[in-house]
Coordinates of C-alpha atoms in Angstrom, one line a residue:
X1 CA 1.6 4.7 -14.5
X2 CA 1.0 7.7 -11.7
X3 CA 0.7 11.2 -12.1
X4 CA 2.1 14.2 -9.8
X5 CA -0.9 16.4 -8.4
X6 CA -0.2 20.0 -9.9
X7 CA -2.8 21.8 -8.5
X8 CA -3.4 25.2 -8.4
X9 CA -0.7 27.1 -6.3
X10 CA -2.2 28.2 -3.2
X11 CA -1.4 31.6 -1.5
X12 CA 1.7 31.2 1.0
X13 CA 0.3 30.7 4.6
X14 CA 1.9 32.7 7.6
X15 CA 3.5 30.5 10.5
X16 CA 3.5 26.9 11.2
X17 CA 0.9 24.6 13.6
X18 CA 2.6 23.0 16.5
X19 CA 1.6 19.7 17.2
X20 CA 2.3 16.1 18.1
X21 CA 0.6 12.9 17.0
X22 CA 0.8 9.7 18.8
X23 CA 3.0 6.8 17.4
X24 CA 0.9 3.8 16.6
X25 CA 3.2 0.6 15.3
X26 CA 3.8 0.9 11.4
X27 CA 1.7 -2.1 10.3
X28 CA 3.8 -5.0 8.3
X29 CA 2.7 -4.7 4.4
X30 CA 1.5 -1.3 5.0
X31 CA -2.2 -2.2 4.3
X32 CA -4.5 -3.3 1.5
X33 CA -4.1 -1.5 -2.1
X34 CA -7.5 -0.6 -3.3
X35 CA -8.6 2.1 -5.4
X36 CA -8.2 5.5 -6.5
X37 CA -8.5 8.1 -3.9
X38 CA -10.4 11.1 -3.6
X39 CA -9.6 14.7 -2.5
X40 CA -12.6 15.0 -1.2
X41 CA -15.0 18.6 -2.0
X42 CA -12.9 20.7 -4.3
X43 CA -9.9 18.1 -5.5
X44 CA -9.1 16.1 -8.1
X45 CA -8.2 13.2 -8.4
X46 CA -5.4 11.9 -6.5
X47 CA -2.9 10.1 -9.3
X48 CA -3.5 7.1 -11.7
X49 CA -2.4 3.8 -10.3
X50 CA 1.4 3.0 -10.1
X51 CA 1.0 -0.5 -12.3
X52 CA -1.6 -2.5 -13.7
X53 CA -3.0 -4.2 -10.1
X54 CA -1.7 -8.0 -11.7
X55 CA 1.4 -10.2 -11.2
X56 CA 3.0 -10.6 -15.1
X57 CA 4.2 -14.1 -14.5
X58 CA 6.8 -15.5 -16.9
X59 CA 6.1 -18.0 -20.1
X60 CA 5.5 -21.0 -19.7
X61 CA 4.8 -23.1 -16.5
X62 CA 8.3 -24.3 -14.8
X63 CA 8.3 -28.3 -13.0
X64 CA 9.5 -27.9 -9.5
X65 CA 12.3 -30.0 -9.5
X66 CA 11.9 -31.6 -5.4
X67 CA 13.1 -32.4 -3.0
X68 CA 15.3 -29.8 -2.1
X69 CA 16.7 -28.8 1.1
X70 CA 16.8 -24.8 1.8
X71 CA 18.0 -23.0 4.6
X72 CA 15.6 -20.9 6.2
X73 CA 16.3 -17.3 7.9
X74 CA 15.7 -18.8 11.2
X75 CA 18.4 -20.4 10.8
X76 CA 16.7 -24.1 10.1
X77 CA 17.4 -26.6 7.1
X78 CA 13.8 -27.1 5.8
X79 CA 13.1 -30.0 3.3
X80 CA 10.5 -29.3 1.0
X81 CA 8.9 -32.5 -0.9
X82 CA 6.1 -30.9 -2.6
X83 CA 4.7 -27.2 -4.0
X84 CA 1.6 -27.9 -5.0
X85 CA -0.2 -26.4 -2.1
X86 CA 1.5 -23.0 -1.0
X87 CA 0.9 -20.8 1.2
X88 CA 3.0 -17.1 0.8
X89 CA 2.3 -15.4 4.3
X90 CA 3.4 -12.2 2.3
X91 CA 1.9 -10.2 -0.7
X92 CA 5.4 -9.4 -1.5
X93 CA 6.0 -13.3 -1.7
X94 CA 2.6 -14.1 -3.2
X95 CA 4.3 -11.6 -6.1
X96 CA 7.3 -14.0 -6.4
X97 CA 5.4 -17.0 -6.4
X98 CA 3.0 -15.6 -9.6
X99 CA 5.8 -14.0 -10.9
X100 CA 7.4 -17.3 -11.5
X101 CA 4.5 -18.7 -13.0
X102 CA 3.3 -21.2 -10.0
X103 CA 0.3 -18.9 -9.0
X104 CA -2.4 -22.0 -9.5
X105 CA -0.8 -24.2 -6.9
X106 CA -1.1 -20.7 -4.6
X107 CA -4.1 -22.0 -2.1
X108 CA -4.3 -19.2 0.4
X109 CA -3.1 -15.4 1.1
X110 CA -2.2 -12.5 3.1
X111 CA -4.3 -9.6 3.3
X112 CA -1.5 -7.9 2.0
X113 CA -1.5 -9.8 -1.3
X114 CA -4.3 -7.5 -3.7
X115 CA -3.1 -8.4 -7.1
X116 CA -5.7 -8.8 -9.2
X117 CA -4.9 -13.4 -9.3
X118 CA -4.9 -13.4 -5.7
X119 CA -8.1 -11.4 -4.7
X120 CA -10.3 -14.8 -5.3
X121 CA -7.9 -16.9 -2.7
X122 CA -9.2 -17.2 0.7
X123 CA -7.3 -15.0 3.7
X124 CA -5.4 -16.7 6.2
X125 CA -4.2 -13.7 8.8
X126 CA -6.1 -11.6 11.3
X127 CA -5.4 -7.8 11.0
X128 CA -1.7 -8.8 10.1
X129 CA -1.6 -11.9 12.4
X130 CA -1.5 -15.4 11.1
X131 CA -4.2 -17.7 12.0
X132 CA -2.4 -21.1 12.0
X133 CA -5.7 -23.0 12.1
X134 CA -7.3 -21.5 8.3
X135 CA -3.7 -22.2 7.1
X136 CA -3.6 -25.8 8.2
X137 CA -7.2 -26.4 6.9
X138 CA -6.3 -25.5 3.4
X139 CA -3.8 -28.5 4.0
X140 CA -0.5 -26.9 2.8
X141 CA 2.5 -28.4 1.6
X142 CA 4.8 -25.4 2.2
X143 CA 4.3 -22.2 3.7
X144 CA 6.5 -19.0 3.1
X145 CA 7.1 -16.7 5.6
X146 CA 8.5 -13.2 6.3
X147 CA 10.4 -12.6 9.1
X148 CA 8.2 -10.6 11.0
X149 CA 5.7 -12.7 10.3
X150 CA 3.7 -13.7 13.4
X151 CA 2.8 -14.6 16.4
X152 CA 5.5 -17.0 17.0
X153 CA 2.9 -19.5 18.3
X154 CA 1.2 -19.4 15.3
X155 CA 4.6 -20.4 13.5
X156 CA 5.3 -23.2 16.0
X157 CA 1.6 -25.0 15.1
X158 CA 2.2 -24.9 11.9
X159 CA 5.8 -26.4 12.0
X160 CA 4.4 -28.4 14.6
X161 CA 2.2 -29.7 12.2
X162 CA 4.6 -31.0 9.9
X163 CA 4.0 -28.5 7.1
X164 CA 7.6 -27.0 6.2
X165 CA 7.5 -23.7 6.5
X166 CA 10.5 -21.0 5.2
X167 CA 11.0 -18.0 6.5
X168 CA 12.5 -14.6 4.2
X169 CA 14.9 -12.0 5.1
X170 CA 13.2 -8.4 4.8
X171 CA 13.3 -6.6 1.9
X172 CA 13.3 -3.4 2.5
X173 CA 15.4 -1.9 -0.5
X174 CA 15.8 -2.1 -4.0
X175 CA 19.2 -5.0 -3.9
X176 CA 16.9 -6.7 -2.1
X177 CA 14.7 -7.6 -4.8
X178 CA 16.9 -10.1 -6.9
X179 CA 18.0 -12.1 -3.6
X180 CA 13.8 -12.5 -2.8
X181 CA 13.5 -13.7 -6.2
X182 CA 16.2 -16.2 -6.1
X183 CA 15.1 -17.5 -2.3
X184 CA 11.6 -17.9 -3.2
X185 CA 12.4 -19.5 -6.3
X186 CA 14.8 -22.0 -4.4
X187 CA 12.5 -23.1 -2.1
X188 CA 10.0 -24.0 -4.7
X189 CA 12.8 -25.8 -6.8
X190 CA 12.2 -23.5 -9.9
X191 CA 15.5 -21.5 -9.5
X192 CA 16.0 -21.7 -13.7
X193 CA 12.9 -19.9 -13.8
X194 CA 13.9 -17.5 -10.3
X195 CA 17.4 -16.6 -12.5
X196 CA 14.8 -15.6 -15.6
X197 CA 12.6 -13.9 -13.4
X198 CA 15.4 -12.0 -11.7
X199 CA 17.3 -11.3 -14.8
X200 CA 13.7 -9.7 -16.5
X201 CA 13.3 -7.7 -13.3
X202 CA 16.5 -6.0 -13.2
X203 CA 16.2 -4.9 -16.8
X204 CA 13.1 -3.6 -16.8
X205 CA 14.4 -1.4 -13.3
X206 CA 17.6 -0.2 -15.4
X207 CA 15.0 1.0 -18.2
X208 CA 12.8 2.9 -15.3
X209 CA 15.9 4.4 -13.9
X210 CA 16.6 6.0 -17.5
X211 CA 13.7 8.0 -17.6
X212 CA 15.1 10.2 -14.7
X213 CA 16.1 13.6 -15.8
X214 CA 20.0 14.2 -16.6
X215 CA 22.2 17.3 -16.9
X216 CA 22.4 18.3 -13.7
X217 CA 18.6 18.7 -12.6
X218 CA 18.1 19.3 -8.9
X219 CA 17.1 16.5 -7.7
X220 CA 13.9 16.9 -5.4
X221 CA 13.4 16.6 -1.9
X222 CA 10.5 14.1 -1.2
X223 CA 8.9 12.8 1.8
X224 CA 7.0 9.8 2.5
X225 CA 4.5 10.1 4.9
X226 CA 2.7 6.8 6.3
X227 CA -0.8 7.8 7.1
X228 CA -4.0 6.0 8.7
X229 CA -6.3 8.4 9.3
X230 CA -9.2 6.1 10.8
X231 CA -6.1 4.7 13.5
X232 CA -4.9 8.5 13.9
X233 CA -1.1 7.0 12.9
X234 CA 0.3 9.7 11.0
X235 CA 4.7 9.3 10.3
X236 CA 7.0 10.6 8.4
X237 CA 9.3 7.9 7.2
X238 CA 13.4 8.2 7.6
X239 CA 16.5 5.7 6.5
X240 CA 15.7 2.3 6.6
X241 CA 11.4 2.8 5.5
X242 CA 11.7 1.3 2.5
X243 CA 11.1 4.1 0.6
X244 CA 14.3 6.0 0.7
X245 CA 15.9 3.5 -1.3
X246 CA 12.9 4.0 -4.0
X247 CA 13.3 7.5 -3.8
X248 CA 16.9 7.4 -4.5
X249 CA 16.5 5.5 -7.0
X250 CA 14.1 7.2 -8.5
X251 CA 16.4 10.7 -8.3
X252 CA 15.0 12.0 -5.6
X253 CA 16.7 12.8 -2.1
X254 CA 14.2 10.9 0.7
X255 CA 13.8 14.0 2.9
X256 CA 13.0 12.8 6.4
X257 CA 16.5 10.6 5.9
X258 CA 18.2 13.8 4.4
X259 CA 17.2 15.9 7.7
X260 CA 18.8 13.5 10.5
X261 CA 15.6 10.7 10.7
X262 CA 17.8 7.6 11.8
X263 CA 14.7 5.5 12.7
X264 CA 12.3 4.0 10.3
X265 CA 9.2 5.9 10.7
X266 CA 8.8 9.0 13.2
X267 CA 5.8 11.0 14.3
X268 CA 5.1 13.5 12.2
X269 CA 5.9 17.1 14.1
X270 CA 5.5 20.2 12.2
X271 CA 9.5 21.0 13.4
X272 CA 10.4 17.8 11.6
X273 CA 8.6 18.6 8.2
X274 CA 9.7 22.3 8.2
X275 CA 13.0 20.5 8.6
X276 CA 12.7 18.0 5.8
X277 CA 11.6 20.5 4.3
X278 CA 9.9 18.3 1.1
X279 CA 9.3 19.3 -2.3
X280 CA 7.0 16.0 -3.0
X281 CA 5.0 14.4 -0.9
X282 CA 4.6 10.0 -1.1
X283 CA 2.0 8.6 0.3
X284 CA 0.1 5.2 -0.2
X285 CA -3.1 5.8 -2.1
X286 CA -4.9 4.4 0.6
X287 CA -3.6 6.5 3.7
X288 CA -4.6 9.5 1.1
X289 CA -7.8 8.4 1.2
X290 CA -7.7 7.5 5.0
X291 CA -7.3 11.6 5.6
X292 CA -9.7 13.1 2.7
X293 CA -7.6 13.3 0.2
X294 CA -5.1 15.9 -0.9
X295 CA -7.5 18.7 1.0
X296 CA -7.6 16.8 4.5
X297 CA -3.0 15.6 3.9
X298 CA -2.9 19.5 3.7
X299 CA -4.5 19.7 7.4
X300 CA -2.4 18.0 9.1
X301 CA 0.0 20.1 11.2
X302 CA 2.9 21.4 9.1
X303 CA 2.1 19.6 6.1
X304 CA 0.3 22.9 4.3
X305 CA 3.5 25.0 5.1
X306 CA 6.2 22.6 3.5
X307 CA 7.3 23.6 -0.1
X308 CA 4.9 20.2 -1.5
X309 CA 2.0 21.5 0.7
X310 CA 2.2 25.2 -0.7
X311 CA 2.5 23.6 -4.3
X312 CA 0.0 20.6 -3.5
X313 CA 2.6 18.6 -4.7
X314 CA 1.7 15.0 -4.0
X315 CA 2.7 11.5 -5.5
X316 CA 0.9 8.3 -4.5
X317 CA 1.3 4.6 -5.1
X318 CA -1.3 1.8 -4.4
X319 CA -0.7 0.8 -0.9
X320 CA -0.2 -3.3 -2.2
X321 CA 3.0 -3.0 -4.3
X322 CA 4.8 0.3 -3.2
X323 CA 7.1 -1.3 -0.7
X324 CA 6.9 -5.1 -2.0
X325 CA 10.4 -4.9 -3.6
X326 CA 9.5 -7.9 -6.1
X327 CA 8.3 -8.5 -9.6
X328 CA 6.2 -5.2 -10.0
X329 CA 9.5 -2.9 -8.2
X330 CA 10.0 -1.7 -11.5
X331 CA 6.7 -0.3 -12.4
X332 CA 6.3 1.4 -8.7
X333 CA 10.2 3.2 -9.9
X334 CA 8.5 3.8 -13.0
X335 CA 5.6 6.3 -11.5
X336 CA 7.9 7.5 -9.0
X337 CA 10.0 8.9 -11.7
X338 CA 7.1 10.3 -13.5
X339 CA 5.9 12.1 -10.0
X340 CA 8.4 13.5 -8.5
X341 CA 9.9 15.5 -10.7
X342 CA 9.3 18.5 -12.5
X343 CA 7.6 18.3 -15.3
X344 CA 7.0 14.4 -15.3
X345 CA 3.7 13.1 -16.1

């Protein structure tokens, strides 16, 4: 399910490399999954994949039962008459929507969405913006939304349209995962199946959670880093990135929150990583890959001299389900567990 990189422990390197890197906007779904990474001349390989890259839906197909009226996060009572053309403009809703077993009336996706069901589906957003003209060619009959989905043009045509269209609250920690469920699952009128599939999900994260060392382990320090090498965007995430409720949960203390980071995602400086201070490193497997690997993270100013950069100490989780906080939440806790502490493999 994911492995910690215990590499070799390197000598200790004298001093620490001043330097700022430009903030570039933290892109919404935080890329597009992929593959294992590679360190590049004289690593290893990176970490196994955090889960199996497919949606586990439940048994059995449920029967919408429609119409139903739902209230959308935009504050708008949307009447949805029919599900058997849906768009999710998420691939953390495209996760809800196979997870509740209605993945063959899913006509389209996000780029975000690289579960193994969805990858045959055609893409309807460019970069991460919605093109409202390949949605309303696939002829939808509901469209589900995020709320930072955009532009807000793009969301007018299609309403515009006539296609109802729901938008989601974030979710961007772990108590957000059983309200997604049971929203999704509402506006599709399956919520017997959205109460199963909620009610699986939080039992299978209970049984992740017991797999984190007891008797009074220390817990480790870990920061996530959000990298994209090729865009030079390079942050080190604080409270409120989504991660530092994994962490937590996962036993670990998220270290850029833990040093004073109030925003989301800040520039990485060496001052802030010497004070975070991290005994782990998180990345996405693909913003690993984006810098060289484990060799080329370990260049980047003040990253070598933190405790994880002297020990090589880094976990990673495919860039398409770390941060989804849906049906596959428990698997992601699972490697987490396994990473970041000592020992855990």
């Amino acid at each position: 399910m994911g492995g910690a990189i215990r590499l070799p422990r390197l000598p200790r390197l004298l001093g620490a490399l001043a330097a700022l890197l430009a903030l570039a906007a933290v892109l919404t779904g935080c890329g597009t999954g992929g593959g294992t990474p590679s360190d590049g001349p004289g690593g290893t390989a990176s970490g196994r994949r955090a889960a199996a890259d497919r949606v586990e839906p439940l048994a059995g197909t449920p029967t919408p039962r429609l119409p139903v009226t739902v209230r959308s996060a935009d504050g708008r009572d949307v009447d949805v008459q029919a599900t058997d053309r849906i768009v999710p403009l998420s691939g953390s809703i495209s996760e809800v929507v196979f997870g509740l077993g209605l993945g063959e009336r899913v006509v389209a996706r996000d780029i975000t969405a690289t579960f193994e069901q969805a990858r045959r589906l055609p893409v309807v957003t460019r970069g991460h913006d919605v093109s409202a003209e390949s949605v309303l060619s696939l002829k939808p009959t509901l469209v589900l939304a995020e709320a930072t989905t955009g532009p807000a043009e793009a969301i007018g045509q299609i309403r515009a349209a006539g296609v109802p269209l729901v938008v989601l609250d974030p979710a961007k920690k772990l108590d957000d995962v059983a309200a997604r469920i049971g929203k999704v699952a509402a506006a599709l009128g399956v919520r017997d199946a959205g109460d199963q599939l909620r009610g699986r999900t939080e039992q299978r994260l209970e049984a992740a959670k017991k797999g984190i060392p007891g008797g009074g382990a220390k817990k480790p320090r870990v920061a996530f880093l959000y990298l994209r090498g090729s865009a030079s965007v390079y942050l080190l995430g604080g409270a409120g990135s989504g991660a530092d409720s994994l962490i937590e949960a996962a036993g670990g203390v998220d270290a850029g929150k833990e040093s004073g980071l109030k925003k989301d995602f800040t520039p990485i400086t060496s001052e802030a990583l010497a004070k975070a201070a991290p005994d782990v490193i998180l990345v996405m497997s693909k913003g690993l890959e984006s810098v060289g690997g484990v060799d080329g993270l370990l260049k980047i100013p003040g990253v070598g001299q933190t405790p994880a950069g002297l020990d090589r100490r880094v976990a990673s989780v495919d860039d398409g389900v770390l941060l989804n906080f849906g049906p596959r939440t428990d698997a992601v806790l699972t490697s987490l567990v396994e990473q970041i502490h000592e020992g855990g493999r």
